[in-house]
Short mmCIF file of C-alpha atoms in Angstrom, two decimals:
data_model
loop_
_atom_site.label_atom_id
_atom_site.label_comp_id
_atom_site.label_asym_id
_atom_site.label_seq_id
_atom_site.Cartn_x
_atom_site.Cartn_y
_atom_site.Cartn_z
CA UNK A 1 -0.12 -0.27 0.39
CA UNK A 2 2.76 2.26 -0.02
CA UNK A 3 2.04 5.22 -1.99
CA UNK A 4 -1.31 3.62 -2.23
CA UNK A 5 -4.38 5.50 -0.90
CA UNK A 6 -7.40 2.82 0.42
CA UNK A 7 -10.15 4.18 2.02
CA UNK A 8 -12.84 2.59 4.28
CA UNK A 9 -16.31 3.08 4.62
CA UNK A 10 -17.16 2.52 7.92
CA UNK A 11 -21.29 2.94 8.38
CA UNK A 12 -22.78 6.25 11.18
CA UNK A 13 -25.22 3.71 12.21
CA UNK A 14 -22.94 0.65 13.15
CA UNK A 15 -19.35 2.38 13.81
CA UNK A 16 -19.89 5.46 16.54
CA UNK A 17 -17.06 7.85 15.54
CA UNK A 18 -15.55 7.47 18.96
CA UNK A 19 -14.13 4.11 18.33
CA UNK A 20 -12.75 5.31 14.77
CA UNK A 21 -11.53 7.85 16.28
CA UNK A 22 -9.52 5.46 19.03
CA UNK A 23 -8.37 3.28 16.72
CA UNK A 24 -6.52 5.78 14.80
CA UNK A 25 -4.86 6.80 17.35
CA UNK A 26 -3.96 3.26 17.82
CA UNK A 27 -3.02 3.28 14.45
CA UNK A 28 -1.04 5.91 13.76
CA UNK A 29 2.62 4.55 13.77
CA UNK A 30 1.33 1.82 10.91
CA UNK A 31 0.57 4.03 8.80
CA UNK A 32 -1.07 8.48 7.33
CA UNK A 33 -4.59 8.23 8.36
CA UNK A 34 -7.26 10.73 7.17
CA UNK A 35 -10.98 10.80 8.47
CA UNK A 36 -13.53 11.86 6.55
CA UNK A 37 -17.17 11.70 6.44
CA UNK A 38 -20.60 11.66 4.28
CA UNK A 39 -24.24 11.83 5.22
CA UNK A 40 -23.79 7.62 5.79
CA UNK A 41 -20.51 7.14 6.61
CA UNK A 42 -17.36 7.73 8.00
CA UNK A 43 -14.38 7.38 5.40
CA UNK A 44 -10.67 6.85 6.95
CA UNK A 45 -8.15 6.60 3.98
CA UNK A 46 -5.94 4.94 4.99
CA UNK A 47 -1.68 5.77 3.28
CA UNK A 48 2.18 4.81 3.45
CA UNK A 49 1.87 1.73 5.41
CA UNK A 50 4.64 1.13 7.57
CA UNK A 51 4.48 -2.48 7.46
CA UNK A 52 5.20 -4.99 5.31
CA UNK A 53 1.44 -6.65 5.87
CA UNK A 54 0.14 -3.68 4.24
CA UNK A 55 -2.58 -5.53 2.88
CA UNK A 56 -3.72 -6.85 6.31
CA UNK A 57 -3.82 -3.05 7.39
CA UNK A 58 -6.94 -2.17 6.30
CA UNK A 59 -8.72 -5.74 7.97
CA UNK A 60 -7.00 -5.37 10.79
CA UNK A 61 -7.98 -1.26 11.08
CA UNK A 62 -11.09 -2.31 10.13
CA UNK A 63 -11.37 -5.78 13.22
CA UNK A 64 -10.12 -3.24 15.44
CA UNK A 65 -12.08 -0.56 15.12
CA UNK A 66 -15.26 -3.08 15.78
CA UNK A 67 -13.86 -4.58 18.49
CA UNK A 68 -13.58 -1.36 20.53
CA UNK A 69 -17.42 -0.95 20.23
CA UNK A 70 -18.43 -1.29 23.79
CA UNK A 71 -21.08 -4.16 24.00
CA UNK B 1 -38.49 -21.30 6.86
CA UNK B 2 -36.08 -18.18 4.98
CA UNK B 3 -32.62 -18.16 4.92
CA UNK B 4 -29.95 -14.88 5.61
CA UNK B 5 -29.44 -14.08 1.50
CA UNK B 6 -26.04 -14.79 1.20
CA UNK B 7 -23.13 -14.52 -1.62
CA UNK B 8 -19.78 -16.07 -1.94
CA UNK B 9 -16.99 -14.44 -3.16
CA UNK B 10 -14.23 -16.81 -3.28
CA UNK B 11 -11.77 -13.57 -5.06
CA UNK B 12 -12.04 -11.92 -2.16
CA UNK B 13 -12.58 -14.86 0.10
CA UNK B 14 -15.49 -13.48 1.93
CA UNK B 15 -19.14 -14.74 2.33
CA UNK B 16 -21.37 -11.61 2.77
CA UNK B 17 -24.85 -12.40 4.50
CA UNK B 18 -28.41 -9.32 5.03
CA UNK B 19 -29.56 -10.59 8.59
CA UNK B 20 -33.04 -9.14 9.44
CA UNK B 21 -32.91 -6.47 11.93
CA UNK B 22 -36.25 -7.62 14.10
CA UNK B 23 -34.60 -11.02 14.51
CA UNK B 24 -31.31 -10.25 15.18
CA UNK B 25 -30.38 -6.32 17.45
CA UNK B 26 -27.30 -4.79 16.51
CA UNK B 27 -26.37 -5.65 19.78
CA UNK B 28 -26.36 -9.30 19.37
CA UNK B 29 -24.15 -8.92 16.19
CA UNK B 30 -21.26 -7.00 18.03
CA UNK B 31 -20.96 -9.89 20.12
CA UNK B 32 -21.51 -12.27 18.21
CA UNK B 33 -18.33 -10.75 14.97
CA UNK B 34 -16.21 -10.02 18.62
CA UNK B 35 -15.73 -13.92 19.35
CA UNK B 36 -15.06 -13.96 16.04
CA UNK B 37 -12.19 -11.62 15.19
CA UNK B 38 -9.60 -13.92 15.54
CA UNK B 39 -10.92 -15.90 12.96
CA UNK B 40 -12.20 -13.69 9.93
CA UNK B 41 -12.35 -10.18 9.32
CA UNK B 42 -15.39 -8.91 10.50
CA UNK B 43 -17.70 -5.77 8.34
CA UNK B 44 -21.05 -4.51 9.14
CA UNK B 45 -23.14 -2.43 6.57
CA UNK B 46 -26.02 -2.28 6.15
CA UNK B 47 -29.41 -0.12 8.32
CA UNK B 48 -29.09 -1.55 11.60
CA UNK B 49 -33.16 -0.51 11.43
CA UNK B 50 -34.09 -2.82 8.76
CA UNK B 51 -31.19 -5.32 7.42
CA UNK B 52 -28.04 -5.56 8.29
CA UNK B 53 -25.05 -6.19 5.97
CA UNK B 54 -22.20 -9.14 7.13
CA UNK B 55 -18.83 -10.12 5.59
CA UNK B 56 -16.97 -12.23 6.57
CA UNK B 57 -13.26 -13.19 5.50
CA UNK B 58 -11.34 -15.82 5.90
CA UNK B 59 -7.72 -15.05 7.46
CA UNK B 60 -6.95 -18.26 5.89
CA UNK B 61 -7.84 -18.90 2.08
CA UNK B 62 -11.35 -20.35 2.46
CA UNK B 63 -12.83 -22.53 -0.28
CA UNK B 64 -16.67 -22.04 -0.79
CA UNK B 65 -17.44 -24.98 1.75
CA UNK B 66 -15.07 -23.12 4.52
CA UNK B 67 -17.13 -19.81 3.86
CA UNK B 68 -20.38 -20.98 3.70
CA UNK B 69 -19.57 -23.25 7.10
CA UNK B 70 -17.85 -19.82 8.66
CA UNK B 71 -21.09 -18.22 8.05
CA UNK B 72 -23.20 -21.30 9.48
CA UNK B 73 -20.66 -21.25 12.46
CA UNK B 74 -21.55 -17.68 12.94
CA UNK B 75 -25.30 -17.40 12.72
CA UNK B 76 -25.16 -20.10 15.67
CA UNK B 77 -23.02 -18.22 17.79
CA UNK B 78 -25.26 -15.75 17.22
CA UNK B 79 -28.37 -17.66 18.24
CA UNK B 80 -26.52 -18.90 20.93
CA UNK B 81 -26.27 -15.23 22.52
CA UNK B 82 -29.71 -14.64 21.93
CA UNK B 83 -30.64 -17.47 24.44
CA UNK B 84 -28.21 -16.82 26.18
CA UNK B 85 -29.37 -13.13 26.65
CA UNK B 86 -32.83 -14.25 26.69
CA UNK B 87 -32.16 -16.67 29.59
CA UNK B 88 -30.15 -13.44 31.88
CA UNK B 89 -33.22 -11.08 31.24
CA UNK B 90 -35.84 -14.34 32.63
CA UNK B 91 -33.12 -15.08 35.37
CA UNK B 92 -31.82 -11.34 36.60
CA UNK B 93 -34.05 -11.32 39.71
CA UNK B 94 -33.31 -14.75 41.22
CA UNK B 95 -29.75 -13.40 39.99
CA UNK B 96 -30.08 -10.29 42.22
CA UNK B 97 -32.15 -12.26 45.17
CA UNK B 98 -28.83 -14.91 45.00
CA UNK B 99 -26.23 -11.87 45.03
CA UNK B 100 -27.73 -9.99 47.55
CA UNK B 101 -28.16 -13.04 50.14
CA UNK B 102 -24.70 -13.96 49.96
CA UNK B 103 -23.49 -10.05 50.55
CA UNK B 104 -25.53 -9.76 53.03
CA UNK B 105 -24.67 -13.02 55.02
CA UNK B 106 -20.59 -12.08 54.57
CA UNK B 107 -21.16 -8.81 56.40
CA UNK B 108 -19.41 -8.61 59.87
CA UNK B 109 -20.83 -8.68 62.77
CA UNK B 110 -20.77 -5.21 63.18
CA UNK B 111 -23.13 -4.65 60.44
CA UNK B 112 -25.65 -7.03 62.28
CA UNK B 113 -28.52 -4.81 64.13
CA UNK B 114 -28.84 -4.26 67.64
CA UNK B 115 -30.91 -7.14 68.67
CA UNK B 116 -29.69 -9.79 66.04
CA UNK B 117 -26.71 -9.31 68.31
CA UNK B 118 -27.75 -10.00 71.37
CA UNK B 119 -29.21 -13.26 69.71
CA UNK B 120 -25.99 -14.80 68.28
CA UNK B 121 -23.97 -13.77 71.17
CA UNK B 122 -27.00 -15.87 73.54
CA UNK B 123 -25.30 -19.33 74.22
CA UNK B 124 -27.26 -22.83 75.16
CA UNK B 125 -27.18 -21.99 79.10
CA UNK B 126 -28.32 -18.63 78.94
CA UNK B 127 -31.51 -18.01 80.17
CA UNK B 128 -32.82 -14.55 79.97
CA UNK B 129 -36.46 -14.40 79.76
CA UNK B 130 -36.06 -16.12 83.04
CA UNK B 131 -37.39 -19.93 81.90
CA UNK B 132 -35.63 -21.85 83.24
CA UNK B 133 -35.62 -19.79 87.18
CA UNK B 134 -38.03 -22.13 89.36
CA UNK B 135 -41.49 -21.13 90.65
CA UNK B 136 -40.68 -20.67 93.95
CA UNK B 137 -38.10 -18.67 94.07
CA UNK B 138 -39.38 -16.21 91.16
CA UNK B 139 -42.66 -16.44 93.40
CA UNK B 140 -40.92 -16.27 96.85
CA UNK B 141 -42.62 -13.59 99.48
CA UNK B 142 -40.09 -11.30 100.45
CA UNK B 143 -40.46 -12.52 104.98
CA UNK B 144 -38.96 -9.36 106.27
CA UNK B 145 -37.31 -11.74 108.89
CA UNK B 146 -33.76 -10.87 109.43
CA UNK B 147 -32.23 -13.21 110.94
#
């Protein structure tokens, strides 16, 4: 993903902003993140991935954000 | 009998299915997803008031049958969670009662009421009501004579 940018769209009704922001803060050493939003989605753009397994970071990020949601 | 709509995407190593929110609450789906985080990448989308879209992407490469099995396990776990929640709601009062009883029995003596304290301290030889005193002793009239 080096040089490339991947975008993940998180549904606002499912993923609260607080958890997305926390996930970004916890992953910030692994890549660059930017957060924007439209009417229904929070959009996380991931670029400059440091890790070798760059394809996984989007999936791992999504899993982590989901795990942060309080049950 | 209605099955959830399912789409198996071998190229992306994922199975996508849709769950009716009237049957499966978002809360129950969160909890089930949590169980699967170590085995699959879970992504949720859709409308929590109508239909929730669940994406399960295998962490290892999975064929069609295994992806289908992964979905089946997810649905089983979902039902398991719903049942546990239902039982927990039904047993809430009795659980509270058991915990309260356990807490009260574990209280130190200083927390027990003064009357209760006396009762518990009274030994089997004590006679606070004077039941063991003979009738004659109790009703003996003072003679008034001094020896």
